Amino acid sequence: EFRRVLFRSQGLPVCDRPGERMSTFGIGTDICDVRRIRAAYERHGERFAERILSPKELQIWRARSSRAPERGVRFLATRFSAKEAFSKAIGLGMRSPMTWRAMQTLNDPSGKPRVVCSGALKDFMETKFFTAQVSVSDEVDMAIAFVVVTYGTPVVSGVMNPKDMLG
């Protein structure tokens, strides 16, 4: 029980089957043309960003766009690509509970991108004991994202007893 509480407190999935390790459920990748995202944004304005981005992502996008509009377009493109890759990795496509705004790609203080789900998608991920890792990149006119969805009990390198994680 201690293991379950510890892993849950750190946002990690816990499986009911003792001894099970993390297993890959799905992999998704998406590459997108930044010029297409720019054109959609120019056609629809901020409504396009509001449709794709979560409130937190929208806040970050606005800040980046105000400093450098091109950075804002690239942010939109990488987040669009991450959501597409994630929808493929969980095997749902853009069907409920997966929605554009329910899956966010935010950054840790170190800059590492991370998946944050909300609402029914968060419940879906927790029920399935899923966790997701995301990587995004952009270059000139292309943005790419790669997502790996895993399930089961996480294996923490070098830690044999979960109590050791408490220091």
PDB file of C-alpha atoms in Angstrom:
ATOM      1  CA  GLU A   1       0.000   0.000   0.000  1.00  0.00           C
ATOM      2  CA  PHE A   2       2.884   2.351   0.743  1.00  0.00           C
ATOM      3  CA  ARG A   3       4.140   1.904  -2.834  1.00  0.00           C
ATOM      4  CA  ARG A   4       0.740   2.831  -4.252  1.00  0.00           C
ATOM      5  CA  VAL A   5       0.516   5.994  -2.150  1.00  0.00           C
ATOM      6  CA  LEU A   6       4.087   7.030  -2.927  1.00  0.00           C
ATOM      7  CA  PHE A   7       3.831   6.533  -6.672  1.00  0.00           C
ATOM      8  CA  ARG A   8       0.382   8.176  -6.875  1.00  0.00           C
ATOM      9  CA  SER A   9       1.673  11.188  -4.889  1.00  0.00           C
ATOM     10  CA  GLN A  10       4.316  11.671  -7.563  1.00  0.00           C
ATOM     11  CA  GLY A  11       1.813  11.412 -10.405  1.00  0.00           C
ATOM     12  CA  LEU A  12       2.991   7.931 -11.436  1.00  0.00           C
ATOM     13  CA  PRO A  13       0.593   5.115 -12.352  1.00  0.00           C
ATOM     14  CA  VAL A  14       0.203   2.115 -10.092  1.00  0.00           C
ATOM     15  CA  CYS A  15      -0.955  -1.264 -11.357  1.00  0.00           C
ATOM     16  CA  ASP A  16      -2.928  -3.768  -9.263  1.00  0.00           C
ATOM     17  CA  ARG A  17      -0.799  -6.714 -10.393  1.00  0.00           C
ATOM     18  CA  PRO A  18       2.222  -7.195  -8.121  1.00  0.00           C
ATOM     19  CA  GLY A  19       5.582  -7.282  -9.826  1.00  0.00           C
ATOM     20  CA  GLU A  20       4.324  -5.936 -13.147  1.00  0.00           C
ATOM     21  CA  ARG A  21       6.709  -3.528 -14.834  1.00  0.00           C
ATOM     22  CA  MET A  22       6.054  -0.652 -17.184  1.00  0.00           C
ATOM     23  CA  SER A  23       4.988  -1.832 -20.634  1.00  0.00           C
ATOM     24  CA  THR A  24       4.501   0.160 -23.812  1.00  0.00           C
ATOM     25  CA  PHE A  25       0.870   0.599 -24.749  1.00  0.00           C
ATOM     26  CA  GLY A  26       1.270   2.848 -27.768  1.00  0.00           C
ATOM     27  CA  ILE A  27       3.598   5.071 -29.737  1.00  0.00           C
ATOM     28  CA  GLY A  28       2.514   8.087 -31.734  1.00  0.00           C
ATOM     29  CA  THR A  29       4.366  10.511 -33.929  1.00  0.00           C
ATOM     30  CA  ASP A  30       3.278  13.522 -35.925  1.00  0.00           C
ATOM     31  CA  ILE A  31       5.081  15.931 -38.185  1.00  0.00           C
ATOM     32  CA  CYS A  32       3.428  19.136 -39.207  1.00  0.00           C
ATOM     33  CA  ASP A  33       4.183  21.934 -41.610  1.00  0.00           C
ATOM     34  CA  VAL A  34       4.585  25.179 -39.657  1.00  0.00           C
ATOM     35  CA  ARG A  35       3.433  27.094 -42.762  1.00  0.00           C
ATOM     36  CA  ARG A  36       0.022  25.334 -42.563  1.00  0.00           C
ATOM     37  CA  ILE A  37      -0.345  26.304 -38.907  1.00  0.00           C
ATOM     38  CA  ARG A  38       0.672  29.897 -39.728  1.00  0.00           C
ATOM     39  CA  ALA A  39      -1.907  30.007 -42.550  1.00  0.00           C
ATOM     40  CA  ALA A  40      -4.665  28.659 -40.288  1.00  0.00           C
ATOM     41  CA  TYR A  41      -3.755  31.223 -37.636  1.00  0.00           C
ATOM     42  CA  GLU A  42      -3.789  34.047 -40.203  1.00  0.00           C
ATOM     43  CA  ARG A  43      -7.204  32.861 -41.478  1.00  0.00           C
ATOM     44  CA  HIS A  44      -8.892  32.345 -38.102  1.00  0.00           C
ATOM     45  CA  GLY A  45      -6.878  34.533 -35.723  1.00  0.00           C
ATOM     46  CA  GLU A  46      -6.763  33.818 -32.021  1.00  0.00           C
ATOM     47  CA  ARG A  47      -9.847  31.582 -32.329  1.00  0.00           C
ATOM     48  CA  PHE A  48      -7.593  28.946 -33.894  1.00  0.00           C
ATOM     49  CA  ALA A  49      -5.250  28.991 -30.883  1.00  0.00           C
ATOM     50  CA  GLU A  50      -8.197  28.952 -28.460  1.00  0.00           C
ATOM     51  CA  ARG A  51      -9.581  25.841 -30.168  1.00  0.00           C
ATOM     52  CA  ILE A  52      -6.282  23.908 -30.005  1.00  0.00           C
ATOM     53  CA  LEU A  53      -4.646  25.033 -26.746  1.00  0.00           C
ATOM     54  CA  SER A  54      -5.630  24.515 -23.112  1.00  0.00           C
ATOM     55  CA  PRO A  55      -5.986  27.646 -20.955  1.00  0.00           C
ATOM     56  CA  LYS A  56      -2.445  27.204 -19.564  1.00  0.00           C
ATOM     57  CA  GLU A  57      -0.967  26.607 -23.034  1.00  0.00           C
ATOM     58  CA  LEU A  58      -2.889  29.629 -24.312  1.00  0.00           C
ATOM     59  CA  GLN A  59      -1.327  31.802 -21.614  1.00  0.00           C
ATOM     60  CA  ILE A  60       2.177  30.617 -22.611  1.00  0.00           C
ATOM     61  CA  TRP A  61       1.379  31.083 -26.311  1.00  0.00           C
ATOM     62  CA  ARG A  62       0.215  34.664 -25.765  1.00  0.00           C
ATOM     63  CA  ALA A  63       3.387  35.526 -23.846  1.00  0.00           C
ATOM     64  CA  ARG A  64       5.628  34.012 -26.553  1.00  0.00           C
ATOM     65  CA  SER A  65       3.648  35.606 -29.362  1.00  0.00           C
ATOM     66  CA  SER A  66       3.864  39.054 -27.807  1.00  0.00           C
ATOM     67  CA  ARG A  67       7.675  38.800 -27.609  1.00  0.00           C
ATOM     68  CA  ALA A  68       8.168  37.239 -31.041  1.00  0.00           C
ATOM     69  CA  PRO A  69       5.210  36.300 -33.274  1.00  0.00           C
ATOM     70  CA  GLU A  70       7.200  33.555 -35.047  1.00  0.00           C
ATOM     71  CA  ARG A  71       7.886  31.882 -31.674  1.00  0.00           C
ATOM     72  CA  GLY A  72       4.144  31.867 -31.079  1.00  0.00           C
ATOM     73  CA  VAL A  73       3.474  30.142 -34.411  1.00  0.00           C
ATOM     74  CA  ARG A  74       6.152  27.513 -33.672  1.00  0.00           C
ATOM     75  CA  PHE A  75       4.665  26.940 -30.205  1.00  0.00           C
ATOM     76  CA  LEU A  76       1.241  26.386 -31.795  1.00  0.00           C
ATOM     77  CA  ALA A  77       2.750  23.962 -34.317  1.00  0.00           C
ATOM     78  CA  THR A  78       4.616  21.866 -31.728  1.00  0.00           C
ATOM     79  CA  ARG A  79       1.565  21.675 -29.468  1.00  0.00           C
ATOM     80  CA  PHE A  80      -0.684  20.754 -32.394  1.00  0.00           C
ATOM     81  CA  SER A  81       1.759  18.013 -33.354  1.00  0.00           C
ATOM     82  CA  ALA A  82       2.026  16.750 -29.750  1.00  0.00           C
ATOM     83  CA  LYS A  83      -1.760  16.438 -29.445  1.00  0.00           C
ATOM     84  CA  GLU A  84      -1.945  14.512 -32.737  1.00  0.00           C
ATOM     85  CA  ALA A  85       0.893  12.172 -31.676  1.00  0.00           C
ATOM     86  CA  PHE A  86      -0.709  11.632 -28.255  1.00  0.00           C
ATOM     87  CA  SER A  87      -4.098  10.793 -29.790  1.00  0.00           C
ATOM     88  CA  LYS A  88      -2.390   8.139 -31.919  1.00  0.00           C
ATOM     89  CA  ALA A  89      -0.434   6.700 -28.979  1.00  0.00           C
ATOM     90  CA  ILE A  90      -3.557   6.192 -26.850  1.00  0.00           C
ATOM     91  CA  GLY A  91      -5.353   4.659 -29.826  1.00  0.00           C
ATOM     92  CA  LEU A  92      -8.380   6.952 -29.798  1.00  0.00           C
ATOM     93  CA  GLY A  93      -7.606   9.523 -32.428  1.00  0.00           C
ATOM     94  CA  MET A  94      -9.563  12.705 -31.759  1.00  0.00           C
ATOM     95  CA  ARG A  95     -12.501  10.917 -30.143  1.00  0.00           C
ATOM     96  CA  SER A  96     -13.767  11.328 -26.598  1.00  0.00           C
ATOM     97  CA  PRO A  97     -12.282  11.482 -24.058  1.00  0.00           C
ATOM     98  CA  MET A  98      -9.443  12.883 -26.198  1.00  0.00           C
ATOM     99  CA  THR A  99     -10.040  16.520 -27.073  1.00  0.00           C
ATOM    100  CA  TRP A 100      -7.661  19.228 -28.228  1.00  0.00           C
ATOM    101  CA  ARG A 101      -7.766  21.109 -24.938  1.00  0.00           C
ATOM    102  CA  ALA A 102      -7.774  18.085 -22.570  1.00  0.00           C
ATOM    103  CA  MET A 103      -4.164  17.147 -23.426  1.00  0.00           C
ATOM    104  CA  GLN A 104      -1.530  19.726 -22.619  1.00  0.00           C
ATOM    105  CA  THR A 105       2.183  19.776 -23.282  1.00  0.00           C
ATOM    106  CA  LEU A 106       3.775  21.863 -20.546  1.00  0.00           C
ATOM    107  CA  ASN A 107       7.409  22.205 -19.568  1.00  0.00           C
ATOM    108  CA  ASP A 108       9.135  21.292 -16.315  1.00  0.00           C
ATOM    109  CA  PRO A 109      11.428  23.986 -14.852  1.00  0.00           C
ATOM    110  CA  SER A 110      14.305  22.200 -16.615  1.00  0.00           C
ATOM    111  CA  GLY A 111      12.526  22.673 -19.957  1.00  0.00           C
ATOM    112  CA  LYS A 112      11.566  19.019 -20.390  1.00  0.00           C
ATOM    113  CA  PRO A 113       8.125  18.751 -22.007  1.00  0.00           C
ATOM    114  CA  ARG A 114       5.525  16.730 -20.118  1.00  0.00           C
ATOM    115  CA  VAL A 115       1.990  15.581 -20.777  1.00  0.00           C
ATOM    116  CA  VAL A 116      -0.734  16.905 -18.482  1.00  0.00           C
ATOM    117  CA  CYS A 117      -4.291  15.666 -18.983  1.00  0.00           C
ATOM    118  CA  SER A 118      -7.509  17.111 -17.603  1.00  0.00           C
ATOM    119  CA  GLY A 119     -11.166  16.194 -17.246  1.00  0.00           C
ATOM    120  CA  ALA A 120     -12.418  12.931 -18.716  1.00  0.00           C
ATOM    121  CA  LEU A 121      -9.052  12.307 -20.406  1.00  0.00           C
ATOM    122  CA  LYS A 122      -7.267  12.467 -17.051  1.00  0.00           C
ATOM    123  CA  ASP A 123      -9.791   9.962 -15.636  1.00  0.00           C
ATOM    124  CA  PHE A 124      -9.267   7.710 -18.673  1.00  0.00           C
ATOM    125  CA  MET A 125      -5.471   7.782 -18.243  1.00  0.00           C
ATOM    126  CA  GLU A 126      -5.706   7.012 -14.506  1.00  0.00           C
ATOM    127  CA  THR A 127      -8.242   4.202 -14.992  1.00  0.00           C
ATOM    128  CA  LYS A 128      -5.979   2.536 -17.565  1.00  0.00           C
ATOM    129  CA  PHE A 129      -2.841   3.192 -15.446  1.00  0.00           C
ATOM    130  CA  PHE A 130      -1.374   5.050 -18.424  1.00  0.00           C
ATOM    131  CA  THR A 131       1.420   7.566 -18.341  1.00  0.00           C
ATOM    132  CA  ALA A 132       2.811   9.446 -21.341  1.00  0.00           C
ATOM    133  CA  GLN A 133       6.160  10.887 -22.321  1.00  0.00           C
ATOM    134  CA  VAL A 134       6.431  13.503 -25.054  1.00  0.00           C
ATOM    135  CA  SER A 135       9.221  15.020 -27.102  1.00  0.00           C
ATOM    136  CA  VAL A 136       8.722  18.001 -29.423  1.00  0.00           C
ATOM    137  CA  SER A 137      10.995  19.799 -31.831  1.00  0.00           C
ATOM    138  CA  ASP A 138      10.792  22.322 -34.630  1.00  0.00           C
ATOM    139  CA  GLU A 139      13.098  23.373 -37.416  1.00  0.00           C
ATOM    140  CA  VAL A 140      12.531  25.975 -40.125  1.00  0.00           C
ATOM    141  CA  ASP A 141       9.122  24.925 -41.521  1.00  0.00           C
ATOM    142  CA  MET A 142       8.502  21.655 -39.693  1.00  0.00           C
ATOM    143  CA  ALA A 143       7.390  20.677 -36.187  1.00  0.00           C
ATOM    144  CA  ILE A 144       7.485  17.111 -34.870  1.00  0.00           C
ATOM    145  CA  ALA A 145       6.265  15.308 -31.779  1.00  0.00           C
ATOM    146  CA  PHE A 146       6.825  11.802 -30.487  1.00  0.00           C
ATOM    147  CA  VAL A 147       4.736  10.275 -27.671  1.00  0.00           C
ATOM    148  CA  VAL A 148       5.142   6.984 -25.816  1.00  0.00           C
ATOM    149  CA  VAL A 149       2.279   5.784 -23.621  1.00  0.00           C
ATOM    150  CA  THR A 150       3.118   3.158 -21.000  1.00  0.00           C
ATOM    151  CA  TYR A 151       1.152   1.293 -18.345  1.00  0.00           C
ATOM    152  CA  GLY A 152       2.012  -0.691 -15.234  1.00  0.00           C
ATOM    153  CA  THR A 153       4.250  -0.069 -12.249  1.00  0.00           C
ATOM    154  CA  PRO A 154       7.109   2.332 -12.915  1.00  0.00           C
ATOM    155  CA  VAL A 155      10.633   1.052 -12.434  1.00  0.00           C
ATOM    156  CA  VAL A 156      12.760   3.716 -10.803  1.00  0.00           C
ATOM    157  CA  SER A 157      16.394   3.225 -11.696  1.00  0.00           C
ATOM    158  CA  GLY A 158      18.534   2.262  -8.721  1.00  0.00           C
ATOM    159  CA  VAL A 159      15.634   2.133  -6.252  1.00  0.00           C
ATOM    160  CA  MET A 160      14.787  -1.285  -4.915  1.00  0.00           C
ATOM    161  CA  ASN A 161      12.519  -0.198  -2.070  1.00  0.00           C
ATOM    162  CA  PRO A 162      10.035   2.679  -2.649  1.00  0.00           C
ATOM    163  CA  LYS A 163      10.761   3.931   0.896  1.00  0.00           C
ATOM    164  CA  ASP A 164      14.265   4.770  -0.351  1.00  0.00           C
ATOM    165  CA  MET A 165      12.710   7.461  -2.564  1.00  0.00           C
ATOM    166  CA  LEU A 166      11.786   9.520   0.482  1.00  0.00           C
ATOM    167  CA  GLY A 167      15.444  10.230   1.304  1.00  0.00           C
TER     168      GLY A 167
END
